[in-house]
CSV table of C-alpha atoms in Angstrom, one decimal:
chain,number,residue,atom,x,y,z
N,1,MET,CA,-18.0,2.5,-12.7
N,2,SER,CA,-21.6,2.5,-13.6
N,3,SER,CA,-20.8,3.5,-17.2
N,4,LYS,CA,-19.3,0.0,-18.0
N,5,THR,CA,-21.4,-2.0,-20.4
N,6,LYS,CA,-21.6,-5.6,-21.2
N,7,SER,CA,-17.9,-5.9,-22.1
N,8,ILE,CA,-15.2,-3.3,-21.2
N,9,SER,CA,-15.9,-0.1,-22.8
N,10,GLY,CA,-14.0,0.5,-26.1
N,11,SER,CA,-12.9,4.0,-24.9
N,12,ASN,CA,-11.2,2.3,-22.0
N,13,GLU,CA,-7.8,1.1,-23.1
N,14,ASP,CA,-6.3,0.7,-19.7
N,15,PHE,CA,-4.0,-2.4,-19.8
N,16,ILE,CA,-4.7,-3.7,-16.3
N,17,ASP,CA,-8.5,-3.1,-16.8
N,18,HIS,CA,-8.5,-5.5,-19.8
N,19,LEU,CA,-6.4,-7.9,-18.1
N,20,THR,CA,-8.5,-8.1,-15.0
N,21,TYR,CA,-12.0,-7.6,-16.4
N,22,GLY,CA,-12.7,-11.4,-17.1
N,23,PRO,CA,-11.6,-12.6,-13.6
N,24,TYR,CA,-13.5,-9.8,-11.9
N,25,SER,CA,-16.6,-10.4,-13.9
N,26,LYS,CA,-16.7,-14.1,-12.7
N,27,LEU,CA,-16.1,-12.9,-9.0
N,28,ALA,CA,-19.0,-10.2,-9.5
N,29,ALA,CA,-21.5,-12.8,-10.3
N,30,TYR,CA,-21.4,-14.0,-6.7
N,31,ILE,CA,-22.2,-10.7,-5.3
N,32,PRO,CA,-25.6,-10.7,-3.7
N,33,GLN,CA,-28.4,-8.7,-5.6
N,34,ARG,CA,-29.0,-6.7,-2.3
N,35,VAL,CA,-25.5,-5.3,-2.5
N,36,THR,CA,-25.9,-2.1,-4.5
N,37,PRO,CA,-23.1,-0.8,-6.9
N,38,ASN,CA,-23.0,2.5,-4.8
N,39,GLN,CA,-22.0,0.4,-1.8
N,40,LEU,CA,-19.1,-0.9,-3.7
N,41,THR,CA,-18.3,2.5,-4.8
N,42,TRP,CA,-18.1,3.6,-1.2
N,43,ALA,CA,-16.1,0.7,-0.5
N,44,ASN,CA,-13.4,1.6,-3.0
N,45,PHE,CA,-13.4,5.1,-1.6
N,46,THR,CA,-12.9,3.9,2.0
N,47,CYS,CA,-10.1,1.6,0.9
N,48,ALA,CA,-8.4,4.5,-0.8
N,49,MET,CA,-8.8,6.7,2.3
N,50,ILE,CA,-7.3,4.0,4.5
N,51,GLY,CA,-4.3,3.6,1.9
N,52,CYS,CA,-3.7,7.3,1.8
N,53,GLY,CA,-3.9,7.6,5.6
N,54,CYS,CA,-1.4,4.7,6.2
N,55,LEU,CA,0.9,6.3,3.6
N,56,MET,CA,0.7,9.7,5.1
N,57,TRP,CA,0.7,9.0,8.8
N,58,GLY,CA,2.4,5.6,9.0
N,59,THR,CA,5.6,5.7,11.0
N,60,SER,CA,6.9,2.2,10.2
N,61,ASN,CA,8.1,0.9,6.9
N,62,TRP,CA,5.2,-1.6,7.1
N,63,SER,CA,2.8,1.2,6.5
N,64,LEU,CA,4.1,1.1,2.8
N,65,LEU,CA,2.9,-2.5,2.4
N,66,VAL,CA,-0.4,-1.7,4.0
N,67,SER,CA,-1.1,1.2,1.9
N,68,ALA,CA,-0.1,-0.8,-1.1
N,69,LEU,CA,-2.7,-3.4,-0.2
N,70,PHE,CA,-5.6,-0.9,0.4
N,71,LEU,CA,-4.7,0.9,-2.9
N,72,TYR,CA,-5.0,-2.3,-4.6
N,73,LEU,CA,-8.4,-3.0,-2.9
N,74,PHE,CA,-9.5,0.4,-4.2
N,75,THR,CA,-8.8,-0.5,-7.8
N,76,PHE,CA,-10.6,-4.0,-7.0
N,77,PHE,CA,-13.8,-2.5,-5.8
N,78,ASP,CA,-13.7,0.4,-8.4
N,79,ALA,CA,-13.7,-2.4,-11.1
N,80,LEU,CA,-16.4,-4.5,-9.3
N,81,ASP,CA,-19.0,-1.5,-8.8
N,82,GLY,CA,-19.5,-1.1,-12.6
N,83,ILE,CA,-19.6,-4.9,-13.4
N,84,HIS,CA,-21.9,-5.6,-10.6
N,85,ALA,CA,-24.2,-2.7,-11.8
N,86,ARG,CA,-24.4,-4.3,-15.3
N,87,LEU,CA,-24.9,-7.9,-14.1
N,88,SER,CA,-27.6,-6.8,-11.6
N,89,GLY,CA,-29.4,-4.3,-13.9
N,90,GLN,CA,-28.5,-1.4,-11.5
N,91,LEU,CA,-26.9,1.0,-13.7
N,92,SER,CA,-27.9,4.6,-12.9
N,93,LYS,CA,-26.8,8.2,-13.6
N,94,PHE,CA,-26.3,8.9,-9.9
N,95,GLY,CA,-23.9,6.0,-9.7
N,96,HIS,CA,-21.9,7.4,-12.5
N,97,PHE,CA,-21.8,10.7,-10.8
N,98,LEU,CA,-20.9,9.2,-7.3
N,99,ASP,CA,-18.0,7.2,-9.0
N,100,HIS,CA,-16.4,10.3,-10.5
N,101,PHE,CA,-17.3,12.4,-7.4
N,102,LEU,CA,-15.4,10.1,-5.2
N,103,ASP,CA,-12.6,9.5,-7.6
N,104,GLY,CA,-11.8,13.1,-7.6
N,105,PHE,CA,-11.2,13.1,-3.8
N,106,THR,CA,-9.4,9.7,-4.1
N,107,TRP,CA,-6.8,11.1,-6.6
N,108,LEU,CA,-6.5,14.3,-4.5
N,109,PHE,CA,-5.7,12.6,-1.2
N,110,LEU,CA,-3.4,10.1,-3.1
N,111,TYR,CA,-1.2,12.7,-4.5
N,112,PHE,CA,-1.3,14.7,-1.2
N,113,SER,CA,-0.2,11.7,0.7
N,114,VAL,CA,2.6,10.8,-1.8
N,115,ILE,CA,3.8,14.3,-1.6
N,116,VAL,CA,3.8,14.4,2.3
N,117,LYS,CA,5.3,10.9,2.7
N,118,PHE,CA,8.2,11.3,0.3
N,119,SER,CA,8.7,15.2,1.0
N,120,LEU,CA,8.2,16.0,-2.5
N,121,PHE,CA,7.8,19.7,-2.1
N,122,SER,CA,9.8,21.0,-5.1
N,123,PRO,CA,8.3,23.1,-8.0
N,124,PHE,CA,8.9,20.4,-10.4
N,125,PHE,CA,7.0,17.6,-8.5
N,126,ILE,CA,4.3,19.9,-7.4
N,127,PHE,CA,3.8,21.0,-11.1
N,128,LEU,CA,3.7,17.3,-12.2
N,129,PHE,CA,0.9,16.5,-9.8
N,130,MET,CA,-1.1,19.6,-10.8
N,131,LEU,CA,-0.8,18.7,-14.4
N,132,ARG,CA,-2.0,15.3,-13.5
N,133,MET,CA,-5.0,16.7,-11.8
N,134,LEU,CA,-5.5,19.0,-14.8
N,135,MET,CA,-5.6,15.9,-17.0
N,136,GLN,CA,-8.2,14.5,-14.7
N,137,SER,CA,-10.3,17.5,-15.5
N,138,PHE,CA,-9.7,17.0,-19.2
N,139,ALA,CA,-10.9,13.5,-19.1
N,140,TYR,CA,-14.2,14.5,-17.7
N,141,LEU,CA,-14.5,17.5,-20.0
N,142,THR,CA,-13.8,15.3,-23.0
N,143,GLU,CA,-16.6,12.8,-21.7
N,144,THR,CA,-19.2,15.6,-21.7
N,145,VAL,CA,-18.4,16.2,-25.4
N,146,THR,CA,-18.0,12.6,-26.7
N,147,GLY,CA,-20.2,10.8,-24.4
N,148,HIS,CA,-17.2,8.4,-23.5
N,149,LEU,CA,-14.8,8.5,-20.8
N,150,HIS,CA,-11.4,7.9,-22.8
N,151,LEU,CA,-8.9,6.0,-20.8
N,152,PRO,CA,-5.3,5.5,-22.3
N,153,ARG,CA,-3.5,2.2,-22.3
N,154,ILE,CA,-1.6,3.3,-19.2
N,155,GLY,CA,-4.6,4.5,-17.5
N,156,PRO,CA,-5.7,5.2,-13.9
N,157,THR,CA,-5.7,1.5,-12.7
N,158,CYS,CA,-2.1,1.1,-14.3
N,159,GLU,CA,-1.1,4.3,-12.4
N,160,VAL,CA,-2.3,3.0,-9.2
N,161,ALA,CA,-0.7,-0.4,-9.9
N,162,GLY,CA,2.7,1.6,-10.5
N,163,TYR,CA,2.2,3.3,-7.0
N,164,CYS,CA,1.5,0.0,-5.5
N,165,VAL,CA,4.8,-1.5,-6.9
N,166,GLY,CA,6.6,1.5,-5.9
N,167,LEU,CA,5.6,1.1,-2.4
N,168,VAL,CA,6.4,-2.4,-2.2
N,169,VAL,CA,9.9,-1.8,-3.8
N,170,SER,CA,10.3,1.3,-1.4
N,171,PHE,CA,9.7,-1.2,1.5
N,172,PHE,CA,12.6,-3.4,0.6
N,173,TYR,CA,14.8,-0.5,-0.9
N,174,PRO,CA,14.0,2.6,1.0
N,175,ASP,CA,17.3,4.4,0.4
N,176,SER,CA,17.6,7.1,-2.2
N,177,PHE,CA,20.7,7.1,-4.6
N,178,SER,CA,22.4,10.1,-6.1
N,179,ILE,CA,23.0,10.9,-9.7
N,180,SER,CA,26.6,11.9,-10.5
N,181,PHE,CA,27.5,13.5,-13.7
N,182,PRO,CA,30.9,15.1,-13.8
N,183,ALA,CA,29.7,17.4,-16.5
N,184,LEU,CA,27.3,19.1,-14.0
N,185,ASP,CA,30.3,20.8,-12.4
N,186,GLU,CA,30.8,22.7,-15.4
N,187,ILE,CA,27.3,23.8,-15.7
N,188,PRO,CA,26.4,25.4,-12.3
N,189,TRP,CA,23.0,26.7,-13.2
N,190,LEU,CA,21.8,23.3,-14.2
N,191,TYR,CA,23.2,21.7,-11.0
N,192,GLN,CA,21.4,24.3,-9.0
N,193,VAL,CA,18.1,23.7,-11.0
N,194,LEU,CA,18.3,19.8,-10.5
N,195,GLU,CA,19.1,20.4,-6.9
N,196,HIS,CA,16.4,22.9,-6.3
N,197,ASN,CA,13.8,20.2,-7.8
N,198,GLN,CA,15.0,17.3,-5.8
N,199,LEU,CA,16.3,15.6,-8.9
N,200,LEU,CA,20.0,15.0,-7.8
N,201,GLU,CA,18.8,12.0,-5.4
N,202,LEU,CA,16.2,9.7,-6.8
N,203,ASN,CA,14.3,6.9,-5.1
N,204,VAL,CA,11.8,4.4,-6.5
N,205,MET,CA,8.8,6.6,-5.9
N,206,LYS,CA,10.4,9.6,-7.7
N,207,ILE,CA,11.2,7.4,-10.7
N,208,THR,CA,7.5,6.2,-10.8
N,209,ILE,CA,6.2,9.8,-10.7
N,210,LEU,CA,8.8,10.9,-13.4
N,211,GLY,CA,6.8,8.6,-15.8
N,212,TYR,CA,4.3,11.6,-15.9
N,213,ILE,CA,6.5,13.5,-18.0
N,214,PHE,CA,6.1,10.9,-20.8
N,215,GLY,CA,2.5,10.0,-20.3
N,216,LEU,CA,0.7,13.1,-19.4
N,217,PRO,CA,1.3,15.3,-22.5
N,218,PRO,CA,0.2,12.7,-25.1
N,219,THR,CA,-2.8,11.8,-23.1
N,220,ILE,CA,-4.0,15.5,-22.9
N,221,LEU,CA,-3.3,15.8,-26.6
N,222,ASN,CA,-5.4,12.7,-27.2
N,223,PHE,CA,-8.3,14.1,-25.4
N,224,TYR,CA,-8.2,17.1,-27.5
N,225,CYS,CA,-8.0,15.0,-30.7
N,226,GLN,CA,-11.0,13.0,-29.4
N,227,ALA,CA,-13.2,16.0,-28.8
N,228,TYR,CA,-12.2,17.7,-32.1
N,229,GLN,CA,-13.0,14.5,-34.1
N,230,THR,CA,-16.4,14.3,-32.4
N,231,THR,CA,-17.4,17.9,-32.8
N,232,LYS,CA,-15.8,19.1,-36.1
N,233,PRO,CA,-18.3,19.9,-38.8
């Protein structure tokens, strides 16, 4: 990301970004000057598309591991492009735009491939993914107001890491498990709601995605507060 500065941005609280910034900075020092940050941005986008393609069209369980590998490489190159831009003095407004532009497609195809692979076509899961895309829009909108891209502690890099872990665990434990609550038999409408929204049977990826319920509302509220604090009289 071309907007990164000498050290990781103070508006980026992503836990994994902070954890990996030091090691990645040492690696970035060996990248030749002739390699441009935008080339690394295209590399992260390419890795993301390969990962999404393996996830969506892979017929073997091994495609889950391959997808996890390429999604990790996506985050790796996504970090390196900004670090390399700083170290080589190649920061640019177009690089900043290209990063966000390609990220938008990355998230779109990632969510679409997860929906297709795990057949998450219920209204509940579709709404969660739509809410996540809305949060992405709010993040960029907040950046135009505050001048900073605010990333929460469990940010995009942590999110992709969660998907990677979910895919690896799904490779070893592919089966779903049912939730059985005797009380549901006495509440037919609740049983029907859970069944209609694919919540009576869970798997690792469903549990991973359910984390959005707890993460998205406070993050969206934080964007609002950041913009309000910046613009209030």
